[in-house]
PDB file of C-alpha atoms in Angstrom:
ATOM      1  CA  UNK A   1      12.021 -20.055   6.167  1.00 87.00           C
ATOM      2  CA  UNK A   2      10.227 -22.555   8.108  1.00 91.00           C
ATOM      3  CA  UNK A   3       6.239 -22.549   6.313  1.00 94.00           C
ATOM      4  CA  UNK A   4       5.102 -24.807   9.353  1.00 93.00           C
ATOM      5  CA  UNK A   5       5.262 -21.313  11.387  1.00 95.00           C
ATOM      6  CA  UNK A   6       3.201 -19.745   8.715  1.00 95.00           C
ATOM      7  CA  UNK A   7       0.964 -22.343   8.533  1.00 96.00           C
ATOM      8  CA  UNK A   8       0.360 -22.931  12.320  1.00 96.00           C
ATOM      9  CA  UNK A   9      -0.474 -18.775  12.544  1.00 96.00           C
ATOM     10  CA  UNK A  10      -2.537 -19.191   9.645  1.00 96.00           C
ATOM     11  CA  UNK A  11      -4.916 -21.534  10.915  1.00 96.00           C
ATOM     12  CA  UNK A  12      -5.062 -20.019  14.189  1.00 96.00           C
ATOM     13  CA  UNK A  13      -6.856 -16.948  12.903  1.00 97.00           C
ATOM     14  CA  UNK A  14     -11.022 -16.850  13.176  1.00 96.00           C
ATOM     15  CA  UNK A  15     -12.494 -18.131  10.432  1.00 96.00           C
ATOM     16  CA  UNK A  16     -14.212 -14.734   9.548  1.00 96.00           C
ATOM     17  CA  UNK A  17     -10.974 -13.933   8.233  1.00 96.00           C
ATOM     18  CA  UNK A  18     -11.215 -16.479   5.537  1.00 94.00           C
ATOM     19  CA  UNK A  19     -14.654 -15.641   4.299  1.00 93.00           C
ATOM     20  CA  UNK A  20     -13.680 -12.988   1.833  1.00 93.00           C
ATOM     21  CA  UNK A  21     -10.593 -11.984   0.291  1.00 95.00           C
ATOM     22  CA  UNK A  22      -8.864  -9.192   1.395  1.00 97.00           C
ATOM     23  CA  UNK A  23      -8.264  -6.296  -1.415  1.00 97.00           C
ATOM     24  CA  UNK A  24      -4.946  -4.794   0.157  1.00 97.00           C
ATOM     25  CA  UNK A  25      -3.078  -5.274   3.261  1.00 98.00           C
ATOM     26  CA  UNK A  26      -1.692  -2.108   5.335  1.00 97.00           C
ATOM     27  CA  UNK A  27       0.791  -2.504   7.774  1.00 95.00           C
ATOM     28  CA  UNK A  28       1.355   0.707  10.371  1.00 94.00           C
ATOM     29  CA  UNK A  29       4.513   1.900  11.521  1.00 90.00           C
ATOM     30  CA  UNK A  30       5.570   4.294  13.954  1.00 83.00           C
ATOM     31  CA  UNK A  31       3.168   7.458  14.174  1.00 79.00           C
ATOM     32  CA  UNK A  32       0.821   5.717  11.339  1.00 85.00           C
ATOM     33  CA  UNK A  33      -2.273   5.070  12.351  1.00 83.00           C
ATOM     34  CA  UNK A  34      -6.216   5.450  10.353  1.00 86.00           C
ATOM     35  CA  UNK A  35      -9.017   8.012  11.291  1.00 84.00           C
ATOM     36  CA  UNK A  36     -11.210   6.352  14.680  1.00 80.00           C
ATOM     37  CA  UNK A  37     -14.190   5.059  13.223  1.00 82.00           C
ATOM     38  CA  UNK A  38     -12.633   5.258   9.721  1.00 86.00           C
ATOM     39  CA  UNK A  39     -13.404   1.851   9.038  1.00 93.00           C
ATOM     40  CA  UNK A  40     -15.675  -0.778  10.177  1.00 94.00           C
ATOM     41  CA  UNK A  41     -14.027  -3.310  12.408  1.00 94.00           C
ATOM     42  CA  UNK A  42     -15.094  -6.853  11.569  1.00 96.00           C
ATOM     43  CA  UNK A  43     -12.590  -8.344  13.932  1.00 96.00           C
ATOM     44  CA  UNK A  44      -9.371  -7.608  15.646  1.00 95.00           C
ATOM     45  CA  UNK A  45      -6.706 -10.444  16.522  1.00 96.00           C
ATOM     46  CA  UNK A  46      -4.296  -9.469  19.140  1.00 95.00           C
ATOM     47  CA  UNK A  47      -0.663 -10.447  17.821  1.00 94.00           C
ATOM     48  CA  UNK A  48       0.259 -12.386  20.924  1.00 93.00           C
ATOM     49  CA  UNK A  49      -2.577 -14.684  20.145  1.00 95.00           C
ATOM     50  CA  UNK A  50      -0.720 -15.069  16.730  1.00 94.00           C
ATOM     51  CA  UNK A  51       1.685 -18.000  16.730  1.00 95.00           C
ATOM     52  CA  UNK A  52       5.106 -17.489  15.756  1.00 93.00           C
ATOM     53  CA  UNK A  53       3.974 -13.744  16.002  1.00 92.00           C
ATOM     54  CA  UNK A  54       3.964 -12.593  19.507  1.00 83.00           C
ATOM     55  CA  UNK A  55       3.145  -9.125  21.166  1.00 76.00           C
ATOM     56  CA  UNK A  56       5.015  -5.789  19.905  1.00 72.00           C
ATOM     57  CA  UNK A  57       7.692  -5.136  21.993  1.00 67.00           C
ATOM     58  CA  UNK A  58       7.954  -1.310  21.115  1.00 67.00           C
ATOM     59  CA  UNK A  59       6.219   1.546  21.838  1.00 63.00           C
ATOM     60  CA  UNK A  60       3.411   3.309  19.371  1.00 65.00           C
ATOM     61  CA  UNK A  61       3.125  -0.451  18.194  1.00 65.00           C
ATOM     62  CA  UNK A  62      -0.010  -1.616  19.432  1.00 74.00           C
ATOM     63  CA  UNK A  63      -0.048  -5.550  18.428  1.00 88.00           C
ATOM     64  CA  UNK A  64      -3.042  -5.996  16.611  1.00 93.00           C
ATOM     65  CA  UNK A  65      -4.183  -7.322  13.553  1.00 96.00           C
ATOM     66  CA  UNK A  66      -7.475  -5.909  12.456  1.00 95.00           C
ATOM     67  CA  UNK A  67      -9.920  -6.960   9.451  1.00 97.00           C
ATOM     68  CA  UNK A  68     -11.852  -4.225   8.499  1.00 95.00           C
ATOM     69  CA  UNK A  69     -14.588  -3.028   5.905  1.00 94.00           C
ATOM     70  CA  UNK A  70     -15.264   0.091   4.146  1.00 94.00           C
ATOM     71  CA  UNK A  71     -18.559   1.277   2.709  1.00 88.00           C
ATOM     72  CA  UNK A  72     -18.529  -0.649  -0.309  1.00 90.00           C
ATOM     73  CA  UNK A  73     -17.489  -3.706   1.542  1.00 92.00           C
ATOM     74  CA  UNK A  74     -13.813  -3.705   0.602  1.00 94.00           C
ATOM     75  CA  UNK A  75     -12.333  -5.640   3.224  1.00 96.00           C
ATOM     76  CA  UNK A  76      -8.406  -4.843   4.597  1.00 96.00           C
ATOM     77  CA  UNK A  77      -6.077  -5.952   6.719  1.00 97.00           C
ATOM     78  CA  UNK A  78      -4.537  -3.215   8.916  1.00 96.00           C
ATOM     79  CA  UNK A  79      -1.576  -4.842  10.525  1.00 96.00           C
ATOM     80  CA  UNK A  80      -1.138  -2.125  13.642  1.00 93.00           C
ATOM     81  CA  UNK A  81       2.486  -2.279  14.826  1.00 90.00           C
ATOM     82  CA  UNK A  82       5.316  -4.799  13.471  1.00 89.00           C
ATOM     83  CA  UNK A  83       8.018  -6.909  15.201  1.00 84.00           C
ATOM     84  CA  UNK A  84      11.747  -6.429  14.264  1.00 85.00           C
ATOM     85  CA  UNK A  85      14.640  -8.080  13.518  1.00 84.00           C
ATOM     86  CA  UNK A  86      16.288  -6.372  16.475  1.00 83.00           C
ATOM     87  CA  UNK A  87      13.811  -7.469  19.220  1.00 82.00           C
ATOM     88  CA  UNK A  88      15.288 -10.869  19.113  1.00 83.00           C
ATOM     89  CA  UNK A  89      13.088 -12.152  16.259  1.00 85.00           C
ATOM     90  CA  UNK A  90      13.323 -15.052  13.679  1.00 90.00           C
ATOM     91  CA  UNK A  91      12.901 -14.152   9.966  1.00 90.00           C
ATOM     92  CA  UNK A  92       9.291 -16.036   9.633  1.00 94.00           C
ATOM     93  CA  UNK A  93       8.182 -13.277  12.703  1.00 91.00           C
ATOM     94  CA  UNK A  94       9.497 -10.072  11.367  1.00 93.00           C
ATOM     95  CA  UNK A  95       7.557 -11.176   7.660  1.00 95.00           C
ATOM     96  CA  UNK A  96       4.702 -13.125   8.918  1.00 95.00           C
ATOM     97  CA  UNK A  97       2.478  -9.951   7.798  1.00 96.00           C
ATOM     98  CA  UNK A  98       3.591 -10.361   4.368  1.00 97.00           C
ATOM     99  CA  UNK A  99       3.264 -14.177   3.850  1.00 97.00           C
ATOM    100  CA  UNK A 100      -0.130 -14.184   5.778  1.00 97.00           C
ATOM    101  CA  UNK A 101      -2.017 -11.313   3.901  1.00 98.00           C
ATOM    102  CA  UNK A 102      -0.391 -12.629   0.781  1.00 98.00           C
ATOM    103  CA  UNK A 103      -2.064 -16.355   2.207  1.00 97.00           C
ATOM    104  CA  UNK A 104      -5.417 -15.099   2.832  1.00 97.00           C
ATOM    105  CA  UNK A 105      -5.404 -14.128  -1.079  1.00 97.00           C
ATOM    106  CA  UNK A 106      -4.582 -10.112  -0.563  1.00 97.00           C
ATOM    107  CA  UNK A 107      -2.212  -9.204  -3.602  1.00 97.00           C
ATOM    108  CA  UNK A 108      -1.291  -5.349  -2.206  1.00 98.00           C
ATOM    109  CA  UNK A 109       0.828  -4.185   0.380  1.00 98.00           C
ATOM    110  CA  UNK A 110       1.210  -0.796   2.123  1.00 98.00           C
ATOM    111  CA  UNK A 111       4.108  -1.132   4.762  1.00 97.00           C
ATOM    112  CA  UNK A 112       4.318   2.836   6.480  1.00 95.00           C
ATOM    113  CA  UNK A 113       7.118   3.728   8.717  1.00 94.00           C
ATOM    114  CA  UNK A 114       8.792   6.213  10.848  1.00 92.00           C
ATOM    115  CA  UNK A 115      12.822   6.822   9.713  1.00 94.00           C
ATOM    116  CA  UNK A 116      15.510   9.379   9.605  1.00 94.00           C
ATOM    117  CA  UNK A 117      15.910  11.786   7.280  1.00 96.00           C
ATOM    118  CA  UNK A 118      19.514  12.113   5.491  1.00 97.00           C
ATOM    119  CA  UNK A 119      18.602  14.205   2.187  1.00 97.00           C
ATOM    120  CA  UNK A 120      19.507  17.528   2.372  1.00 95.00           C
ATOM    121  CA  UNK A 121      16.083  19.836   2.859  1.00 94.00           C
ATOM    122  CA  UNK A 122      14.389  16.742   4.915  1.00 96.00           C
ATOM    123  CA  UNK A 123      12.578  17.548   7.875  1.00 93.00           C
ATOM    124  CA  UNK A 124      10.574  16.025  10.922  1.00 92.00           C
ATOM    125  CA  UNK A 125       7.322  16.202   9.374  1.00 92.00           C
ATOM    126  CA  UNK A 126       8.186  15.286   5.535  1.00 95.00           C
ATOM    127  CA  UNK A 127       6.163  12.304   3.936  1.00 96.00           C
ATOM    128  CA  UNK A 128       8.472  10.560   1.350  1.00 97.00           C
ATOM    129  CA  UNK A 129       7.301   7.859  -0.575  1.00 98.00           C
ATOM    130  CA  UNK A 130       9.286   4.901  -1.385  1.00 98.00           C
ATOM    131  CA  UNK A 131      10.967   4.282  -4.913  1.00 98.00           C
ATOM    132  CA  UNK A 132      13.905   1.685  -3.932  1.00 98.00           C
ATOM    133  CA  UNK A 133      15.700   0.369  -0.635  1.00 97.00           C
ATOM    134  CA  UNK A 134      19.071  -0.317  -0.032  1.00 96.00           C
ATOM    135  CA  UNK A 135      19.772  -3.486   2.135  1.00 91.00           C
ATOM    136  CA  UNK A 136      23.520  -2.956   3.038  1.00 80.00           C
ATOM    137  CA  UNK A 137      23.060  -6.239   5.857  1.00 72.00           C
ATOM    138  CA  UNK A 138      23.575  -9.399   3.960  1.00 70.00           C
ATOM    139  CA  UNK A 139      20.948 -10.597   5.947  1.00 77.00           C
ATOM    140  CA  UNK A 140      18.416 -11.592   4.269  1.00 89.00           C
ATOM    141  CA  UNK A 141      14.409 -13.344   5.219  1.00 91.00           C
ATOM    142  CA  UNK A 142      14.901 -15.881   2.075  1.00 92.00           C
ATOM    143  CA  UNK A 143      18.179 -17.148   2.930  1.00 90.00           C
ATOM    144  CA  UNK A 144      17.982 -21.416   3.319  1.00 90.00           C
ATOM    145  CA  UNK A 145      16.579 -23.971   1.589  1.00 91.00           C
ATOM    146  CA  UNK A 146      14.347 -23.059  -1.309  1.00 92.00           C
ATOM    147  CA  UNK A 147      10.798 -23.215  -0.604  1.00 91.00           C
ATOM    148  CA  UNK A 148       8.981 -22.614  -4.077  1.00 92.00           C
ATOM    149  CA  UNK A 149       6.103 -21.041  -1.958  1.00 91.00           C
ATOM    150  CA  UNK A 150       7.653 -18.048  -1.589  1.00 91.00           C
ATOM    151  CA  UNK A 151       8.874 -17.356  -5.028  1.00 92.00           C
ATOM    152  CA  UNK A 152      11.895 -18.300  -7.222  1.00 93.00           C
ATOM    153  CA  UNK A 153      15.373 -19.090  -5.677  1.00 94.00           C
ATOM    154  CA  UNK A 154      16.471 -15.573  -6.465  1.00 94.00           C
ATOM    155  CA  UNK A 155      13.247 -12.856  -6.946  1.00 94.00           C
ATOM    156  CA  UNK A 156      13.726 -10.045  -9.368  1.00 93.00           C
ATOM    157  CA  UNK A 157      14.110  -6.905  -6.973  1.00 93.00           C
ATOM    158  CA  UNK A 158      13.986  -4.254  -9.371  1.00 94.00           C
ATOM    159  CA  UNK A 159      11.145  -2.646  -8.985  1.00 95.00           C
ATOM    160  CA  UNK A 160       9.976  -3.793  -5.440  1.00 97.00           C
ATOM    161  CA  UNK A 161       7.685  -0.560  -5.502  1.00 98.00           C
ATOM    162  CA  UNK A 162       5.018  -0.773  -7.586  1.00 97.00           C
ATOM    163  CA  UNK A 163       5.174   2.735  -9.943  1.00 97.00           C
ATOM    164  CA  UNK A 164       1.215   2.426  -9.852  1.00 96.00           C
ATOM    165  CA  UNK A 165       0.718   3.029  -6.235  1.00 97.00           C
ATOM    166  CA  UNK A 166       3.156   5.561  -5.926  1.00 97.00           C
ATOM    167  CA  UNK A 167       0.929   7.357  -8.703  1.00 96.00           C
ATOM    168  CA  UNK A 168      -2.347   6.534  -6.140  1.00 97.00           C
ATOM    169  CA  UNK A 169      -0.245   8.052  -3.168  1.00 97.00           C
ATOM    170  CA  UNK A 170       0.635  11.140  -4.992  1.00 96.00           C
ATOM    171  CA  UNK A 171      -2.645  11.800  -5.848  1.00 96.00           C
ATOM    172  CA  UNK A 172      -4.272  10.997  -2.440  1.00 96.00           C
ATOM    173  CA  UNK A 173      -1.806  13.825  -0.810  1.00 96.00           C
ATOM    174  CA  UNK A 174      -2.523  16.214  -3.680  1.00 95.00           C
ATOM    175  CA  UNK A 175      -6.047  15.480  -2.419  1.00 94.00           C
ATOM    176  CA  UNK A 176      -5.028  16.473   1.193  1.00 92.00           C
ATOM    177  CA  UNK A 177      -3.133  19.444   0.277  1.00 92.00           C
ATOM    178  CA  UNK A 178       0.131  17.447   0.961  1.00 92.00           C
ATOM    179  CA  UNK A 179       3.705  17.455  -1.497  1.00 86.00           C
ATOM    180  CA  UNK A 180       5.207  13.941  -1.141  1.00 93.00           C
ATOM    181  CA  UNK A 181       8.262  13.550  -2.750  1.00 95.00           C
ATOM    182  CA  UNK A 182      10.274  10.695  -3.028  1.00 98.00           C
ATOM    183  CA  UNK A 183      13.169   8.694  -2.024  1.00 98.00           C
ATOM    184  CA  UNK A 184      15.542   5.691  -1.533  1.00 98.00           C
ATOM    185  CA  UNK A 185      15.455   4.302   2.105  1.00 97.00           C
ATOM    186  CA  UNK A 186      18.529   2.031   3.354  1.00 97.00           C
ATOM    187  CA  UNK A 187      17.816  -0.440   6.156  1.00 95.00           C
ATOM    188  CA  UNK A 188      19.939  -0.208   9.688  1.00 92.00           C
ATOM    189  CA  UNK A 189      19.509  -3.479  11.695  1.00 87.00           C
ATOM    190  CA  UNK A 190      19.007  -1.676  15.141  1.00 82.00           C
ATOM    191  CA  UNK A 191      18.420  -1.845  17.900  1.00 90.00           C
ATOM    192  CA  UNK A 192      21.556   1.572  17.988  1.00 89.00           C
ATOM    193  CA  UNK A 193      21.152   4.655  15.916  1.00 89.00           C
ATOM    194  CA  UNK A 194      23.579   5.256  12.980  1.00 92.00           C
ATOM    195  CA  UNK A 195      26.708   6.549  13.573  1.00 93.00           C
ATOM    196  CA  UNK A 196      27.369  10.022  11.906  1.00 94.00           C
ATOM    197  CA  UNK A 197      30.422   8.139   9.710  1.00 96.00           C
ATOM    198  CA  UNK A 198      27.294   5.648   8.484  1.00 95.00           C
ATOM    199  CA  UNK A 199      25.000   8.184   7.620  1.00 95.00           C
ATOM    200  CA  UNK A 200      27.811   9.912   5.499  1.00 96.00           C
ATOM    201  CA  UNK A 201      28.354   6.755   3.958  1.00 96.00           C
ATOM    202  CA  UNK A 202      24.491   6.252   3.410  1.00 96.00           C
ATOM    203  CA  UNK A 203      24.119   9.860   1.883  1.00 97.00           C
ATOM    204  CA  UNK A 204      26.971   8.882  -0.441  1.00 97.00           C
ATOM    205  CA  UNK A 205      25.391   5.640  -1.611  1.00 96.00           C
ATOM    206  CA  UNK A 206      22.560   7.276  -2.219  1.00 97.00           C
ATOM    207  CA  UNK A 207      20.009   6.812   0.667  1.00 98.00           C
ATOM    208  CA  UNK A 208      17.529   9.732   1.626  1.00 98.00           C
ATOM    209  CA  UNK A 209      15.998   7.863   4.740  1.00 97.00           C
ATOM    210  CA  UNK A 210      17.185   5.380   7.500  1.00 97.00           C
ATOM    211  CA  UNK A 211      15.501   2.648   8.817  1.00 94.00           C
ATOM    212  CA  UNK A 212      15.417  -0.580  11.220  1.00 92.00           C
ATOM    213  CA  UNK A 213      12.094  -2.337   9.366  1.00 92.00           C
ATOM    214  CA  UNK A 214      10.247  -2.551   6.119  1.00 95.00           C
ATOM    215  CA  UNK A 215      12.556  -3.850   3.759  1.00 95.00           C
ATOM    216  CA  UNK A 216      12.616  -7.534   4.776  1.00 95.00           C
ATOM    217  CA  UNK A 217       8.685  -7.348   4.422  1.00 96.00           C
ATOM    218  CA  UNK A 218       8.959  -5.332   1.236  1.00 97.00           C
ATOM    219  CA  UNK A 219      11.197  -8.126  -0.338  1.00 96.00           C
ATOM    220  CA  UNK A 220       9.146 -10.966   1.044  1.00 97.00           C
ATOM    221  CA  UNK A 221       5.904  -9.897  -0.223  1.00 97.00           C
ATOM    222  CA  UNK A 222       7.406  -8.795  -3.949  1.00 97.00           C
ATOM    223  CA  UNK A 223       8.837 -12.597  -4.073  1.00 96.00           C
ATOM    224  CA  UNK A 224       5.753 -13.462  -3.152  1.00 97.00           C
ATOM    225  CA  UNK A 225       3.992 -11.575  -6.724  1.00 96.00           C
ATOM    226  CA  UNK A 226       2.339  -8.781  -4.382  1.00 97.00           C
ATOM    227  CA  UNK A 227       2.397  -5.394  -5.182  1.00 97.00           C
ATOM    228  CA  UNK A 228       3.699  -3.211  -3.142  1.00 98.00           C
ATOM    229  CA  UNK A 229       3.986   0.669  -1.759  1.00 98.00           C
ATOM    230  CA  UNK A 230       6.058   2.258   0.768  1.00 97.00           C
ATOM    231  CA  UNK A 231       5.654   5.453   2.504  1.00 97.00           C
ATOM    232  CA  UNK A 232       8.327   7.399   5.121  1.00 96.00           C
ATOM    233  CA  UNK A 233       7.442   9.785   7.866  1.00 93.00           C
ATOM    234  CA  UNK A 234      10.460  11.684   8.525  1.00 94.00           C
ATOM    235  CA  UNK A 235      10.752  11.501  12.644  1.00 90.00           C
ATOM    236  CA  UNK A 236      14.221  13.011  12.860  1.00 89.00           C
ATOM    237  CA  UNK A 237      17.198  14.129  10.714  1.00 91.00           C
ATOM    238  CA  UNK A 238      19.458  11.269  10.838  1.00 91.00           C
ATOM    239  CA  UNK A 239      22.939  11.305  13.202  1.00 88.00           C
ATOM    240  CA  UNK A 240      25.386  13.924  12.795  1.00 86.00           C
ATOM    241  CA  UNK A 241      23.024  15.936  10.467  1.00 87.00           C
ATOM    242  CA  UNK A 242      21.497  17.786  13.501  1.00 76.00           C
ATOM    243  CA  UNK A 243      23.396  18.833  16.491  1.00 74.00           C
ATOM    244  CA  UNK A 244      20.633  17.146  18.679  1.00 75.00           C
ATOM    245  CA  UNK A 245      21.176  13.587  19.872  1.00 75.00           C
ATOM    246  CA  UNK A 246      18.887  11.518  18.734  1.00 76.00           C
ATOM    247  CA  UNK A 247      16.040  10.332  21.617  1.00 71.00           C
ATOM    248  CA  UNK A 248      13.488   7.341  20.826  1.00 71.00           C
ATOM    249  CA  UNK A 249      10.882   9.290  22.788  1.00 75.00           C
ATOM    250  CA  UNK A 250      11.577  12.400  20.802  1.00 75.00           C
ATOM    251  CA  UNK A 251      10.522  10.002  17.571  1.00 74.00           C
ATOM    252  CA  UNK A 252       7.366   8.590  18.776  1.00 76.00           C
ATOM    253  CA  UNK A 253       6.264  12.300  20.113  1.00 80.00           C
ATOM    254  CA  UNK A 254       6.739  13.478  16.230  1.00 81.00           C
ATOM    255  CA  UNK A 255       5.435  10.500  14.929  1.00 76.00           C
ATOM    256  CA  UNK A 256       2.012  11.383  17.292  1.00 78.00           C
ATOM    257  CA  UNK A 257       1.737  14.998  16.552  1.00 79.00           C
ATOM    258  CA  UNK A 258       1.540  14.232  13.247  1.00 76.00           C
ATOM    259  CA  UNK A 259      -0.741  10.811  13.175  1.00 78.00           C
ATOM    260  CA  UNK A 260      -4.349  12.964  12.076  1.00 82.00           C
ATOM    261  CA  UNK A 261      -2.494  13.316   8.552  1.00 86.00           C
ATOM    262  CA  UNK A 262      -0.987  10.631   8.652  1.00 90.00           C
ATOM    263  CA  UNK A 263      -3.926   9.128   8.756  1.00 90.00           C
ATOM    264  CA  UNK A 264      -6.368  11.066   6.121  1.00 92.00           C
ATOM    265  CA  UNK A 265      -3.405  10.219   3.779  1.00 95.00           C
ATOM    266  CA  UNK A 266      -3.885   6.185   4.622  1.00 95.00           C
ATOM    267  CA  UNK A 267      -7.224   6.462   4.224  1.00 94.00           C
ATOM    268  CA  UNK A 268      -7.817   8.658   1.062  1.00 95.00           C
ATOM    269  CA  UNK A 269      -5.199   6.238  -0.410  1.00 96.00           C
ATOM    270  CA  UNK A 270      -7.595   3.725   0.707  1.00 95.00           C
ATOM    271  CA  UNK A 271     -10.520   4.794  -0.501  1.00 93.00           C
ATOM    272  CA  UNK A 272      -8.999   5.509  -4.111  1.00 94.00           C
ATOM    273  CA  UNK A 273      -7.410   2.362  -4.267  1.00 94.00           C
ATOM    274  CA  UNK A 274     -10.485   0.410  -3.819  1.00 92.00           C
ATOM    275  CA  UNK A 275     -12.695   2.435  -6.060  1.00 85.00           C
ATOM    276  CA  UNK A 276     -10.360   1.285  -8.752  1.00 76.00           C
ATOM    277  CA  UNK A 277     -10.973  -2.457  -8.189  1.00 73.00           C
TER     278      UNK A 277
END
């Protein structure tokens, strides 16, 4: 990856971001978005006036980067929206959230997301939490040159989800009266739905979700030495699996009717996690 992209988005951020370290860094998917007035706001960043970042492209992805502050004075990063690999994107855009939170000395990432659900006994409206990803595209964000500043030549990938936070997510939905289970989810490049012959194939391999995001940032920010969590909203059962064909719209109206819990989810997870530091 080229780190004079990183660097140039870096320093184009207000200063205020750069007075305190950030604690964890939460980036919001599809549906996923925290409580109004949740948070204190200490200042928002709009992604097109990120370079190397530029404006979402999708809808539900609003295309800001916001640093906020909870009562204790925590201070996040709540990445709302993400760009893809399939909007035309280089590598250093689609991971930029990653490599700058990790820059601005934040050592956690949340990445949320909506996907399909393949496991037998999913359902629009099930919360799964991420264990493992399968990246089936040989694709990959760290292909080139080795850069040492964003990790070894080859990064350990076996436990890309950090066990603790999972712990800290099942808790915060016991909290909300919520049963998260959990599951593997395989990435799909976009910008098509799966074929019902893929998500055969998927089931088989053992994928429970489908996806067109989070893994490359997931990856990035483990070779980086962050910690990270994952966390699924199941939109829609994946093709072939329901006799419905599958409508974008019809995922973002699922993904809104169930934002409020969405939401107290984020946020209890939130507030646990940084009572613990």
């Amino acid at each position: 990856m080229n780190d004079l992209l990183f660097q140039e988005a870096l320093q184009a951020l207000p200063p205020v971001f750069r007075e305190k370290h950030p604690v964890l860094a939460v980036q919001l998917g599809s549906g996923w978005q925290l409580p109004e007035g949740a948070l204190k706001t200490v200042c928002e960043v709009s992604y097109a006036d990120i370079p190397n970042l530029g404006g979402a492209t999708v809808v539900s992805h609003a295309g800001t980067l916001r640093l906020c502050e909870t009562a204790s004075g925590a201070r996040l990063l709540c990445w709302c929206g993400r760009r893809h690999w399939y909007e035309g994107c280089e590598w250093e855009t689609v991971v930029m959230p990653a490599v700058l939170s990790h820059r601005l000395g934040c050592g956690t990432l949340l990445v949320t997301n909506a996907a399909g659900g393949i496991r037998p006994g999913l359902k629009p409206g099930d919360i799964v939490i991420l264990k493992d990803h399968i990246r089936l595209s040989p694709l990959s964000p760290l292909r080139g040159p080795h850069n040492p500043a964003f990790g070894p030549r080859f990064p350990d990938q076996s436990a890309v989800y950090t066990p603790a936070l999972r712990t800290l997510l099942h808790e915060a939905a016991r909290c909300q009266g919520l049963e998260l289970t959990e599951g593997v989810y395989v990435l799909s490049s976009g910008p098509t739905y799966e074929t019902p012959a893929e998500i055969r194939a998927y089931g088989i391999l053992g994928a429970d979700l489908v996806g067109m995001s989070t893994v490359p940032e997931a990856m990035v920010a483990s070779a980086l030495g962050m910690q990270v969590a994952g966390v699924s909203f199941v939109s829609n059962l994946a093709a072939g699996i329901s006799a419905e064909a599958l409508d974008g719209n019809d995922v973002v109206d699922c993904a809104r009717a169930h934002s409020g819990r969405l939401g107290r989810l984020l946020l209890d997870f939130i507030d646990r996690f940084t009572a613990a530091r």
